[in-house]
mmCIF file of C-alpha atoms in Angstrom:
data_model
loop_
_atom_site.group_PDB
_atom_site.id
_atom_site.type_symbol
_atom_site.label_atom_id
_atom_site.label_comp_id
_atom_site.label_asym_id
_atom_site.label_seq_id
_atom_site.Cartn_x
_atom_site.Cartn_y
_atom_site.Cartn_z
ATOM 1 C CA MET A 1 -20.380 27.696 30.632
ATOM 2 C CA ASP A 2 -23.499 29.775 30.793
ATOM 3 C CA SER A 3 -26.441 28.716 32.880
ATOM 4 C CA PRO A 4 -29.330 27.034 31.092
ATOM 5 C CA SER A 5 -31.553 29.968 31.825
ATOM 6 C CA ASN A 6 -29.263 32.250 29.810
ATOM 7 C CA ALA A 7 -28.802 29.768 26.998
ATOM 8 C CA THR A 8 -29.586 30.838 23.480
ATOM 9 C CA MET A 9 -30.257 28.701 20.472
ATOM 10 C CA PRO A 10 -27.086 28.664 18.371
ATOM 11 C CA CYS A 11 -27.160 29.606 14.705
ATOM 12 C CA GLY A 12 -24.969 26.610 13.971
ATOM 13 C CA PHE A 13 -22.213 24.317 15.162
ATOM 14 C CA LEU A 14 -18.586 23.574 14.411
ATOM 15 C CA LEU A 15 -17.676 20.003 13.510
ATOM 16 C CA GLN A 16 -14.153 19.444 14.749
ATOM 17 C CA GLY A 17 -13.708 16.307 12.684
ATOM 18 C CA PHE A 18 -10.010 15.436 12.713
ATOM 19 C CA SER A 19 -8.723 18.976 12.414
ATOM 20 C CA GLU A 20 -6.342 18.522 15.376
ATOM 21 C CA PHE A 21 -4.349 16.021 13.310
ATOM 22 C CA PRO A 22 -3.272 18.104 10.287
ATOM 23 C CA HIS A 23 -0.465 15.732 9.303
ATOM 24 C CA LEU A 24 -2.773 12.713 9.286
ATOM 25 C CA ARG A 25 -5.535 14.321 7.258
ATOM 26 C CA PRO A 26 -4.198 13.418 3.767
ATOM 27 C CA ALA A 27 -3.711 9.776 4.711
ATOM 28 C CA LEU A 28 -7.076 9.658 6.479
ATOM 29 C CA PHE A 29 -8.756 11.210 3.444
ATOM 30 C CA LEU A 30 -7.292 8.607 1.086
ATOM 31 C CA LEU A 31 -8.227 5.773 3.440
ATOM 32 C CA LEU A 32 -11.801 6.953 3.938
ATOM 33 C CA LEU A 33 -12.193 7.625 0.219
ATOM 34 C CA ALA A 34 -11.061 4.099 -0.651
ATOM 35 C CA VAL A 35 -13.411 2.552 1.917
ATOM 36 C CA HIS A 36 -16.279 4.789 0.783
ATOM 37 C CA LEU A 37 -15.845 3.914 -2.883
ATOM 38 C CA ALA A 38 -15.626 0.218 -2.023
ATOM 39 C CA THR A 39 -18.810 0.487 0.063
ATOM 40 C CA LEU A 40 -20.690 2.276 -2.712
ATOM 41 C CA SER A 41 -19.479 -0.217 -5.306
ATOM 42 C CA GLY A 42 -20.382 -3.247 -3.198
ATOM 43 C CA ASN A 43 -23.895 -2.090 -2.369
ATOM 44 C CA LEU A 44 -24.579 -0.839 -5.901
ATOM 45 C CA LEU A 45 -23.385 -4.157 -7.294
ATOM 46 C CA ILE A 46 -25.773 -6.065 -5.031
ATOM 47 C CA LEU A 47 -28.655 -3.763 -6.039
ATOM 48 C CA VAL A 48 -27.963 -4.283 -9.733
ATOM 49 C CA ALA A 49 -27.394 -8.017 -9.273
ATOM 50 C CA VAL A 50 -30.657 -8.531 -7.382
ATOM 51 C CA ALA A 51 -32.549 -6.435 -9.947
ATOM 52 C CA SER A 52 -31.198 -8.708 -12.682
ATOM 53 C CA VAL A 53 -32.663 -11.856 -11.093
ATOM 54 C CA PRO A 54 -35.894 -12.712 -12.973
ATOM 55 C CA SER A 55 -37.645 -14.327 -10.020
ATOM 56 C CA ARG A 56 -36.518 -12.844 -6.719
ATOM 57 C CA PRO A 57 -37.184 -14.796 -3.491
ATOM 58 C CA PRO A 58 -38.157 -12.736 -0.412
ATOM 59 C CA MET A 59 -34.690 -12.826 1.146
ATOM 60 C CA LEU A 60 -33.194 -11.224 -1.951
ATOM 61 C CA LEU A 61 -35.788 -8.445 -1.730
ATOM 62 C CA PHE A 62 -34.739 -7.822 1.876
ATOM 63 C CA LEU A 63 -31.069 -7.851 0.819
ATOM 64 C CA CYS A 64 -31.872 -5.275 -1.845
ATOM 65 C CA GLN A 65 -33.462 -2.973 0.728
ATOM 66 C CA LEU A 66 -30.560 -3.517 3.138
ATOM 67 C CA SER A 67 -28.066 -2.494 0.451
ATOM 68 C CA ALA A 68 -30.170 0.571 -0.396
ATOM 69 C CA ILE A 69 -30.240 1.596 3.272
ATOM 70 C CA GLU A 70 -26.481 1.121 3.642
ATOM 71 C CA LEU A 71 -25.915 3.121 0.469
ATOM 72 C CA CYS A 72 -27.930 6.081 1.782
ATOM 73 C CA TYR A 73 -26.533 5.611 5.288
ATOM 74 C CA THR A 74 -22.942 6.137 4.195
ATOM 75 C CA LEU A 75 -23.899 9.038 1.889
ATOM 76 C CA VAL A 76 -25.401 10.945 4.835
ATOM 77 C CA VAL A 77 -22.103 11.038 6.740
ATOM 78 C CA VAL A 78 -19.037 10.253 4.641
ATOM 79 C CA PRO A 79 -19.089 12.804 1.739
ATOM 80 C CA ARG A 80 -19.158 15.798 4.106
ATOM 81 C CA SER A 81 -16.411 14.236 6.234
ATOM 82 C CA LEU A 82 -14.255 13.798 3.133
ATOM 83 C CA ALA A 83 -14.936 17.383 2.069
ATOM 84 C CA ASP A 84 -13.957 18.684 5.513
ATOM 85 C CA LEU A 85 -10.660 16.789 5.334
ATOM 86 C CA THR A 86 -9.752 18.603 2.111
ATOM 87 C CA VAL A 87 -10.202 22.107 3.579
ATOM 88 C CA PRO A 88 -7.047 23.063 5.537
ATOM 89 C CA GLY A 89 -8.438 26.429 6.644
ATOM 90 C CA HIS A 90 -10.894 25.009 9.198
ATOM 91 C CA ALA A 91 -8.347 24.357 11.930
ATOM 92 C CA SER A 92 -10.906 24.893 14.699
ATOM 93 C CA GLY A 93 -13.767 23.061 13.002
ATOM 94 C CA SER A 94 -16.010 23.027 9.962
ATOM 95 C CA PRO A 95 -19.214 25.111 10.305
ATOM 96 C CA ILE A 96 -22.593 23.458 9.846
ATOM 97 C CA SER A 97 -25.922 25.224 10.165
ATOM 98 C CA PHE A 98 -28.414 24.403 12.890
ATOM 99 C CA LEU A 99 -30.900 23.099 10.322
ATOM 100 C CA GLY A 100 -28.228 21.155 8.442
ATOM 101 C CA CYS A 101 -27.093 19.488 11.652
ATOM 102 C CA ALA A 102 -30.667 18.560 12.593
ATOM 103 C CA LEU A 103 -31.318 17.158 9.118
ATOM 104 C CA GLN A 104 -28.139 15.082 9.133
ATOM 105 C CA MET A 105 -28.938 13.616 12.535
ATOM 106 C CA GLN A 106 -32.543 12.890 11.550
ATOM 107 C CA MET A 107 -31.535 11.066 8.365
ATOM 108 C CA PHE A 108 -28.815 9.134 10.178
ATOM 109 C CA VAL A 109 -31.234 7.920 12.854
ATOM 110 C CA ALA A 110 -34.002 7.197 10.327
ATOM 111 C CA LEU A 111 -31.758 4.979 8.195
ATOM 112 C CA GLY A 112 -30.229 3.250 11.209
ATOM 113 C CA GLY A 113 -33.700 2.643 12.654
ATOM 114 C CA ALA A 114 -35.008 1.295 9.354
ATOM 115 C CA GLU A 115 -32.090 -1.142 9.317
ATOM 116 C CA CYS A 116 -32.920 -2.294 12.871
ATOM 117 C CA PHE A 117 -36.502 -3.059 11.873
ATOM 118 C CA LEU A 118 -35.375 -4.671 8.611
ATOM 119 C CA LEU A 119 -33.070 -7.077 10.432
ATOM 120 C CA ALA A 120 -36.056 -8.130 12.553
ATOM 121 C CA ALA A 121 -38.119 -8.697 9.387
ATOM 122 C CA MET A 122 -35.300 -10.802 7.931
ATOM 123 C CA ALA A 123 -35.220 -12.886 11.120
ATOM 124 C CA TYR A 124 -38.952 -13.523 10.721
ATOM 125 C CA ASP A 125 -38.312 -14.630 7.136
ATOM 126 C CA ARG A 126 -35.709 -17.143 8.370
ATOM 127 C CA TYR A 127 -38.103 -18.343 11.080
ATOM 128 C CA VAL A 128 -40.863 -19.132 8.585
ATOM 129 C CA ALA A 129 -38.418 -20.721 6.112
ATOM 130 C CA ILE A 130 -36.957 -23.122 8.693
ATOM 131 C CA CYS A 131 -39.807 -23.712 11.127
ATOM 132 C CA HIS A 132 -42.675 -23.754 8.589
ATOM 133 C CA PRO A 133 -41.077 -24.589 5.219
ATOM 134 C CA LEU A 134 -44.287 -25.939 3.672
ATOM 135 C CA ARG A 135 -46.130 -22.690 4.398
ATOM 136 C CA TYR A 136 -43.253 -20.379 3.430
ATOM 137 C CA ALA A 137 -44.468 -19.511 -0.069
ATOM 138 C CA ALA A 138 -47.984 -18.823 1.189
ATOM 139 C CA VAL A 139 -46.917 -16.738 4.206
ATOM 140 C CA VAL A 140 -43.921 -14.732 2.973
ATOM 141 C CA THR A 141 -45.406 -13.263 -0.194
ATOM 142 C CA PRO A 142 -44.060 -10.318 -2.230
ATOM 143 C CA GLY A 143 -46.938 -8.240 -0.878
ATOM 144 C CA LEU A 144 -45.923 -9.008 2.718
ATOM 145 C CA CYS A 145 -42.302 -8.145 1.909
ATOM 146 C CA ALA A 146 -43.377 -4.799 0.453
ATOM 147 C CA ARG A 147 -45.502 -4.002 3.515
ATOM 148 C CA LEU A 148 -42.680 -4.955 5.885
ATOM 149 C CA ALA A 149 -40.213 -2.843 3.910
ATOM 150 C CA LEU A 150 -42.541 0.166 4.072
ATOM 151 C CA ALA A 151 -43.170 -0.366 7.784
ATOM 152 C CA CYS A 152 -39.419 -0.478 8.456
ATOM 153 C CA CYS A 153 -38.859 2.838 6.680
ATOM 154 C CA LEU A 154 -41.846 4.573 8.273
ATOM 155 C CA GLY A 155 -40.932 3.255 11.734
ATOM 156 C CA GLY A 156 -37.373 4.562 11.465
ATOM 157 C CA LEU A 157 -38.631 7.897 10.130
ATOM 158 C CA ALA A 158 -41.172 8.376 12.928
ATOM 159 C CA VAL A 159 -38.659 7.651 15.697
ATOM 160 C CA SER A 160 -35.992 9.843 14.091
ATOM 161 C CA VAL A 161 -38.310 12.852 13.809
ATOM 162 C CA GLY A 162 -39.374 12.580 17.449
ATOM 163 C CA LEU A 163 -35.788 12.169 18.676
ATOM 164 C CA THR A 164 -34.499 15.054 16.538
ATOM 165 C CA VAL A 165 -37.193 17.415 17.790
ATOM 166 C CA ALA A 166 -36.454 16.453 21.397
ATOM 167 C CA VAL A 167 -32.671 16.871 21.075
ATOM 168 C CA PHE A 168 -32.784 20.183 19.206
ATOM 169 C CA HIS A 169 -35.206 21.667 21.728
ATOM 170 C CA LEU A 170 -32.492 21.377 24.374
ATOM 171 C CA PRO A 171 -30.681 24.594 25.350
ATOM 172 C CA PHE A 172 -27.194 24.905 23.840
ATOM 173 C CA CYS A 173 -24.800 27.429 25.346
ATOM 174 C CA GLY A 174 -21.101 28.127 25.625
ATOM 175 C CA SER A 175 -18.968 26.356 23.058
ATOM 176 C CA ARG A 176 -20.547 25.330 19.766
ATOM 177 C CA LEU A 177 -17.735 22.860 18.987
ATOM 178 C CA LEU A 178 -18.821 19.261 18.364
ATOM 179 C CA VAL A 179 -15.883 16.907 18.887
ATOM 180 C CA HIS A 180 -17.117 14.715 16.081
ATOM 181 C CA PHE A 181 -17.159 14.491 12.277
ATOM 182 C CA PHE A 182 -20.968 14.504 11.995
ATOM 183 C CA CYS A 183 -23.970 15.533 14.094
ATOM 184 C CA ASP A 184 -24.285 12.462 16.278
ATOM 185 C CA ILE A 185 -26.828 12.237 19.097
ATOM 186 C CA THR A 186 -24.336 11.666 21.913
ATOM 187 C CA ALA A 187 -22.146 14.590 20.805
ATOM 188 C CA LEU A 188 -25.143 16.943 20.792
ATOM 189 C CA LEU A 189 -26.339 15.757 24.201
ATOM 190 C CA HIS A 190 -22.838 16.336 25.554
ATOM 191 C CA LEU A 191 -22.889 19.896 24.171
ATOM 192 C CA ALA A 192 -26.285 20.759 25.695
ATOM 193 C CA CYS A 193 -25.926 22.880 28.838
ATOM 194 C CA THR A 194 -28.131 20.729 31.024
ATOM 195 C CA ARG A 195 -27.281 18.068 33.544
ATOM 196 C CA SER A 196 -30.705 16.509 34.025
ATOM 197 C CA TYR A 197 -31.198 12.807 33.308
ATOM 198 C CA ALA A 198 -34.616 13.735 31.920
ATOM 199 C CA ASP A 199 -32.830 15.073 28.831
ATOM 200 C CA GLU A 200 -31.640 11.530 28.081
ATOM 201 C CA LEU A 201 -35.161 10.079 28.104
ATOM 202 C CA PRO A 202 -35.803 10.684 24.375
ATOM 203 C CA LEU A 203 -32.598 8.808 23.517
ATOM 204 C CA LEU A 204 -33.538 6.037 25.925
ATOM 205 C CA GLY A 205 -36.999 5.783 24.385
ATOM 206 C CA ALA A 206 -35.526 5.673 20.872
ATOM 207 C CA CYS A 207 -33.107 2.925 21.932
ATOM 208 C CA LEU A 208 -35.973 0.907 23.389
ATOM 209 C CA VAL A 209 -37.949 1.151 20.149
ATOM 210 C CA LEU A 210 -35.099 0.857 17.644
ATOM 211 C CA LEU A 211 -32.797 -1.551 19.469
ATOM 212 C CA LEU A 212 -34.579 -3.468 22.200
ATOM 213 C CA LEU A 213 -37.843 -4.247 20.398
ATOM 214 C CA PRO A 214 -36.260 -5.581 17.153
ATOM 215 C CA LEU A 215 -33.614 -7.426 19.173
ATOM 216 C CA VAL A 216 -36.307 -9.222 21.184
ATOM 217 C CA LEU A 217 -38.028 -10.228 17.941
ATOM 218 C CA ILE A 218 -34.745 -11.496 16.490
ATOM 219 C CA LEU A 219 -33.893 -13.503 19.617
ATOM 220 C CA THR A 220 -37.416 -14.944 19.722
ATOM 221 C CA SER A 221 -37.175 -16.004 16.072
ATOM 222 C CA TYR A 222 -33.811 -17.650 16.555
ATOM 223 C CA GLY A 223 -34.985 -19.314 19.750
ATOM 224 C CA ALA A 224 -37.739 -21.004 17.746
ATOM 225 C CA ILE A 225 -35.241 -21.831 14.981
ATOM 226 C CA ALA A 226 -32.833 -23.405 17.492
ATOM 227 C CA ALA A 227 -35.666 -25.529 18.914
ATOM 228 C CA THR A 228 -36.576 -26.698 15.403
ATOM 229 C CA LEU A 229 -32.963 -27.542 14.558
ATOM 230 C CA ARG A 230 -32.682 -29.680 17.667
ATOM 231 C CA CYS A 231 -35.557 -31.799 16.398
ATOM 232 C CA LEU A 232 -33.856 -32.487 13.060
ATOM 233 C CA ARG A 233 -32.340 -35.950 13.004
ATOM 234 C CA SER A 234 -30.074 -35.366 10.017
ATOM 235 C CA PRO A 235 -26.809 -33.578 10.888
ATOM 236 C CA GLY A 236 -26.523 -32.494 7.250
ATOM 237 C CA GLY A 237 -29.980 -30.959 7.327
ATOM 238 C CA ARG A 238 -29.143 -29.209 10.579
ATOM 239 C CA ARG A 239 -25.948 -27.739 9.135
ATOM 240 C CA LYS A 240 -27.723 -26.657 5.955
ATOM 241 C CA ALA A 241 -30.505 -24.931 7.893
ATOM 242 C CA ALA A 242 -28.038 -23.264 10.258
ATOM 243 C CA SER A 243 -25.921 -21.992 7.363
ATOM 244 C CA THR A 244 -28.928 -20.099 5.983
ATOM 245 C CA CYS A 245 -28.915 -17.961 9.149
ATOM 246 C CA ALA A 246 -25.163 -17.358 9.423
ATOM 247 C CA SER A 247 -25.032 -14.151 7.358
ATOM 248 C CA HIS A 248 -28.033 -12.587 9.066
ATOM 249 C CA LEU A 249 -26.650 -13.433 12.504
ATOM 250 C CA ALA A 250 -23.263 -11.919 11.634
ATOM 251 C CA VAL A 251 -24.808 -8.660 10.369
ATOM 252 C CA SER A 252 -27.203 -8.473 13.335
ATOM 253 C CA PHE A 253 -24.343 -8.988 15.784
ATOM 254 C CA LEU A 254 -22.300 -6.214 14.159
ATOM 255 C CA HIS A 255 -25.184 -3.761 13.918
ATOM 256 C CA TYR A 256 -26.716 -4.221 17.355
ATOM 257 C CA GLY A 257 -23.372 -4.638 19.087
ATOM 258 C CA CYS A 258 -22.026 -1.348 17.745
ATOM 259 C CA ALA A 259 -25.297 0.557 18.204
ATOM 260 C CA THR A 260 -25.802 -0.687 21.768
ATOM 261 C CA PHE A 261 -22.265 0.218 22.796
ATOM 262 C CA MET A 262 -22.543 3.649 21.167
ATOM 263 C CA TYR A 263 -25.936 4.787 22.444
ATOM 264 C CA VAL A 264 -27.094 2.725 25.418
ATOM 265 C CA ARG A 265 -24.903 4.577 27.907
ATOM 266 C CA PRO A 266 -25.484 7.392 30.387
ATOM 267 C CA LYS A 267 -24.358 10.866 29.389
ATOM 268 C CA ALA A 268 -21.750 10.935 32.157
ATOM 269 C CA SER A 269 -19.764 8.109 30.513
ATOM 270 C CA TYR A 270 -19.489 9.897 27.179
ATOM 271 C CA SER A 271 -15.913 10.283 25.912
ATOM 272 C CA PRO A 272 -15.882 12.598 22.856
ATOM 273 C CA ARG A 273 -12.664 11.420 21.215
ATOM 274 C CA LEU A 274 -13.255 7.733 21.906
ATOM 275 C CA ASP A 275 -16.792 7.927 20.542
ATOM 276 C CA ARG A 276 -15.554 9.784 17.469
ATOM 277 C CA THR A 277 -13.092 6.963 16.753
ATOM 278 C CA LEU A 278 -15.735 4.268 17.293
ATOM 279 C CA ALA A 279 -18.168 6.167 15.066
ATOM 280 C CA LEU A 280 -15.519 6.242 12.353
ATOM 281 C CA VAL A 281 -15.541 2.442 12.345
ATOM 282 C CA TYR A 282 -19.316 2.233 12.749
ATOM 283 C CA THR A 283 -20.101 4.510 9.805
ATOM 284 C CA ASN A 284 -17.360 3.357 7.419
ATOM 285 C CA VAL A 285 -16.244 -0.210 8.090
ATOM 286 C CA THR A 286 -19.515 -1.974 8.944
ATOM 287 C CA PRO A 287 -21.382 -0.726 5.812
ATOM 288 C CA LEU A 288 -18.492 -2.215 3.803
ATOM 289 C CA LEU A 289 -18.651 -5.543 5.630
ATOM 290 C CA TYR A 290 -22.395 -6.124 5.137
ATOM 291 C CA PRO A 291 -22.332 -6.632 1.341
ATOM 292 C CA LEU A 292 -19.177 -8.727 1.678
ATOM 293 C CA ILE A 293 -20.824 -11.002 4.242
ATOM 294 C CA TYR A 294 -23.968 -11.516 2.195
ATOM 295 C CA SER A 295 -22.302 -11.812 -1.205
ATOM 296 C CA LEU A 296 -19.841 -14.402 0.080
ATOM 297 C CA ARG A 297 -22.470 -16.475 1.889
ATOM 298 C CA ASN A 298 -25.378 -16.255 -0.550
ATOM 299 C CA ARG A 299 -24.878 -18.330 -3.673
ATOM 300 C CA GLU A 300 -27.829 -16.691 -5.417
ATOM 301 C CA VAL A 301 -26.282 -13.262 -4.924
ATOM 302 C CA THR A 302 -22.878 -14.573 -6.025
ATOM 303 C CA ALA A 303 -24.393 -16.075 -9.188
ATOM 304 C CA ALA A 304 -26.254 -12.834 -9.938
ATOM 305 C CA ILE A 305 -23.081 -10.784 -9.466
ATOM 306 C CA ARG A 306 -21.206 -13.056 -11.848
ATOM 307 C CA ARG A 307 -23.995 -12.663 -14.377
ATOM 308 C CA VAL A 308 -23.850 -8.871 -14.071
ATOM 309 C CA LEU A 309 -20.077 -8.901 -14.471
ATOM 310 C CA GLY A 310 -20.413 -11.144 -17.525
ATOM 311 C CA ARG A 311 -18.700 -14.139 -15.993
ATOM 312 C CA ARG A 312 -21.609 -16.541 -15.734
ATOM 313 C CA ARG A 313 -21.000 -19.773 -17.573
ATOM 314 C CA PRO A 314 -23.656 -20.883 -20.099
ATOM 315 C CA GLY A 315 -24.046 -24.305 -18.538
ATOM 316 C CA GLN A 316 -24.365 -23.090 -14.982
ATOM 317 C CA ALA A 317 -27.380 -24.423 -13.115
ATOM 318 C CA ARG A 318 -30.271 -22.024 -12.772
ATOM 319 C CA GLY A 319 -32.160 -23.790 -10.031
ATOM 320 C CA ARG A 320 -33.007 -22.101 -6.786
ATOM 321 C CA LEU A 321 -30.130 -22.288 -4.373
ATOM 322 C CA CYS A 322 -29.858 -21.966 -0.639
ATOM 323 C CA GLU A 323 -30.099 -18.376 0.638
ATOM 324 C CA PRO A 324 -28.928 -17.085 4.001
#
C-alpha cells in the first residue's frame, strides 16, 4: 500500500458485494427481493393506514414518520444491491463513483440518525402518557410532534453531512475495493491509508450524538416510567401501562443494539466479511421487523390496516384504543 503522503483521491470505488459467491447470487437475489418487497409493503401499508385515521394521536404520527424513514432507509441500500446481483460481469466488484458513494453514505447516516432521535421522541411521548396522563393532551400536541419530527430529520442530516465530509477527506490509496455491498462508514475507514486513531474521531463523535445522547434520553424516560409503575397498586393497570411500551422497547433494543455493535468499535477490530454479513441483516431484516412489531402490538394500527384492506366490520368499536 502506498504511503499516505503519496495517496491520491480515487475517482471511485468498487463494491465487492457478494461477487465471490457466484453460485449463491441467484438465491440471494430472490431472498433479498422478497424481503425488500415485504418491507416496502409493510411500511407503505402503515403509512396509508395511519393517513386513513380521521383523528391521529401523537404516537400514530410518530409511527408514520418511523415507517417513512424505514421506507427511505431500505431504498438507499437495497435496490443497488439487487441490481449488482443481477450483473454477472462484475466479478471483481461493481463500480460506484466517488460522489455516488459519498451521497449513499450521507443518506444512510442521515436516515439512521433521524431514527435514533425519533425513538427518543417516542420515549418522551410514552413518559408523558404514563407519568403525566392528565397533562398528556396539553403537552404532546400536534404542533410539538411536528417540531420534534423536523428536529429529528435536521439533526440526522447535520451529523451525516459532517461525518461524510470528514470521512471523504481522508486519503485513499492502493486498492479501491470495498468488501461490502454499500458505502458503509467502517468499510471506508478500513480502506483509508491511515493508521491514526484521530481519523476515527468523527465516527466517535457521530456515535456520541446519534447513539449515546438519544439512548440516555430513552433510559431516563423509562427510568421515570418504571418508578411510576411501581407506585401503581393495580396489577392490571401496571400490565396495561407496561404493554404500551413493549413495541417501542423492542424496536429500540434492535436498533441501538445493532448500531452499537456495528459502529462503536475501534478500527483495528474491523472484520470486512463479518461486518458485511451483519450489515445484510441490519439493512434488510430489521426494517421488515419494525412494522410487524408495531402492527401486531398496536390495536389502532391493526384496525386501520383492516379498514384499508376492506375487512373492518361495520359494528366494530371506534373508540380510542391503547397504543404502544
